[in-house]
Amino acid sequence: MVYIDKVHYEQDRYGNEYIAKLKWTNDLYSAATKECTKRDMINFINEHPNVTKTKYYRYGNWTVGEDVRVVDNSYLRTDANNIKSDNLGSLPRY
């Protein structure tokens, strides 16, 4: 399993935020130390569906979050709609 626990946003020339990079790990019980671009994660999820989730550190414990999926081969989302924008819940930013 791949767990994403932090995201880095940037702004396009119109001021819209998008995910540029993510921090991830294979270990549910420790903070992510590996980093990749959004494109790298999209490619990974397309090749390995249903193995990527978010995770959150709350009340002193790591908790599994939602499944991460790709929309329109360009966006990462945790919810079930097909809105063409990034949405990985309330993951912390870095």
Coordinates of C-alpha atoms in Angstrom, one line a residue:
M1 CA 0.0 0.0 0.0
V2 CA 1.1 3.6 -0.7
Y3 CA 0.1 6.3 1.7
I4 CA 0.2 10.0 1.0
D5 CA 0.3 12.2 4.0
K6 CA 1.4 15.7 2.8
V7 CA 1.0 17.8 -0.4
H8 CA 2.7 20.8 -1.9
Y9 CA 0.6 23.2 -3.8
E10 CA 1.6 25.8 -6.4
Q11 CA -0.3 28.3 -8.3
D12 CA -0.9 28.5 -12.1
R13 CA -0.7 31.9 -13.9
Y14 CA -4.4 32.4 -13.1
G15 CA -3.9 32.0 -9.4
N16 CA -5.5 28.6 -9.2
E17 CA -3.9 26.1 -6.8
Y18 CA -2.8 22.7 -8.0
I19 CA -0.8 19.9 -6.4
A20 CA 2.8 19.9 -7.6
K21 CA 4.4 17.4 -5.3
L22 CA 3.4 14.8 -2.6
K23 CA 5.1 13.0 0.3
W24 CA 4.4 9.3 0.5
T25 CA 5.4 6.1 2.3
N26 CA 4.6 2.4 2.3
D27 CA 4.4 2.4 6.1
L28 CA 1.1 3.4 7.8
Y29 CA 2.7 4.1 11.1
S30 CA 5.4 6.7 10.2
A31 CA 5.6 10.0 8.5
A32 CA 6.2 10.0 4.8
T33 CA 9.8 10.8 3.7
K34 CA 9.7 10.0 0.0
E35 CA 8.6 12.7 -2.5
C36 CA 7.4 12.7 -6.0
T37 CA 5.7 14.9 -8.5
K38 CA 2.0 14.8 -9.1
R39 CA 2.7 13.4 -12.6
D40 CA 4.7 10.5 -11.1
M41 CA 1.9 9.7 -8.7
I42 CA -0.7 9.8 -11.5
N43 CA 1.5 7.4 -13.5
F44 CA 1.9 5.1 -10.5
I45 CA -1.9 5.0 -9.8
N46 CA -2.7 4.3 -13.4
E47 CA -0.3 1.4 -13.4
H48 CA -1.3 0.1 -9.9
P49 CA -4.9 1.0 -9.2
N50 CA -6.5 0.6 -5.8
V51 CA -3.2 0.7 -3.8
T52 CA -2.9 4.4 -2.9
K53 CA -4.6 6.0 0.1
T54 CA -4.3 9.1 2.2
K55 CA -3.4 8.9 5.9
Y56 CA -3.7 11.4 8.7
Y57 CA -1.9 11.9 12.1
R58 CA -4.6 12.6 14.6
Y59 CA -4.7 12.3 18.4
G60 CA -1.2 10.7 18.4
N61 CA -1.9 8.0 15.9
W62 CA -1.8 7.4 12.2
T63 CA -5.2 6.7 10.6
V64 CA -5.9 5.4 7.1
G65 CA -7.8 7.9 5.0
E66 CA -9.5 7.7 1.6
D67 CA -8.6 6.0 -1.7
V68 CA -6.8 8.2 -4.1
R69 CA -7.9 8.1 -7.7
V70 CA -7.0 9.8 -11.0
V71 CA -9.5 12.0 -12.9
D72 CA -9.0 12.8 -16.6
N73 CA -5.3 11.6 -16.3
S74 CA -4.5 15.0 -14.8
Y75 CA -6.0 15.3 -11.3
L76 CA -5.8 13.5 -8.0
R77 CA -9.0 13.2 -5.9
T78 CA -10.3 11.3 -2.9
D79 CA -14.0 11.9 -3.5
A80 CA -16.2 10.1 -5.9
N81 CA -17.0 13.0 -8.3
N82 CA -15.2 13.8 -11.5
I83 CA -14.6 17.5 -11.0
K84 CA -11.4 18.4 -12.9
S85 CA -9.3 19.8 -10.0
D86 CA -7.1 18.3 -7.3
N87 CA -8.7 17.3 -4.0
L88 CA -6.8 15.2 -1.5
G89 CA -9.0 16.1 1.5
S90 CA -7.4 18.0 4.3
L91 CA -3.9 16.7 4.1
P92 CA -1.3 19.0 5.6
R93 CA 0.7 21.2 3.2
Y94 CA 4.5 21.4 3.1

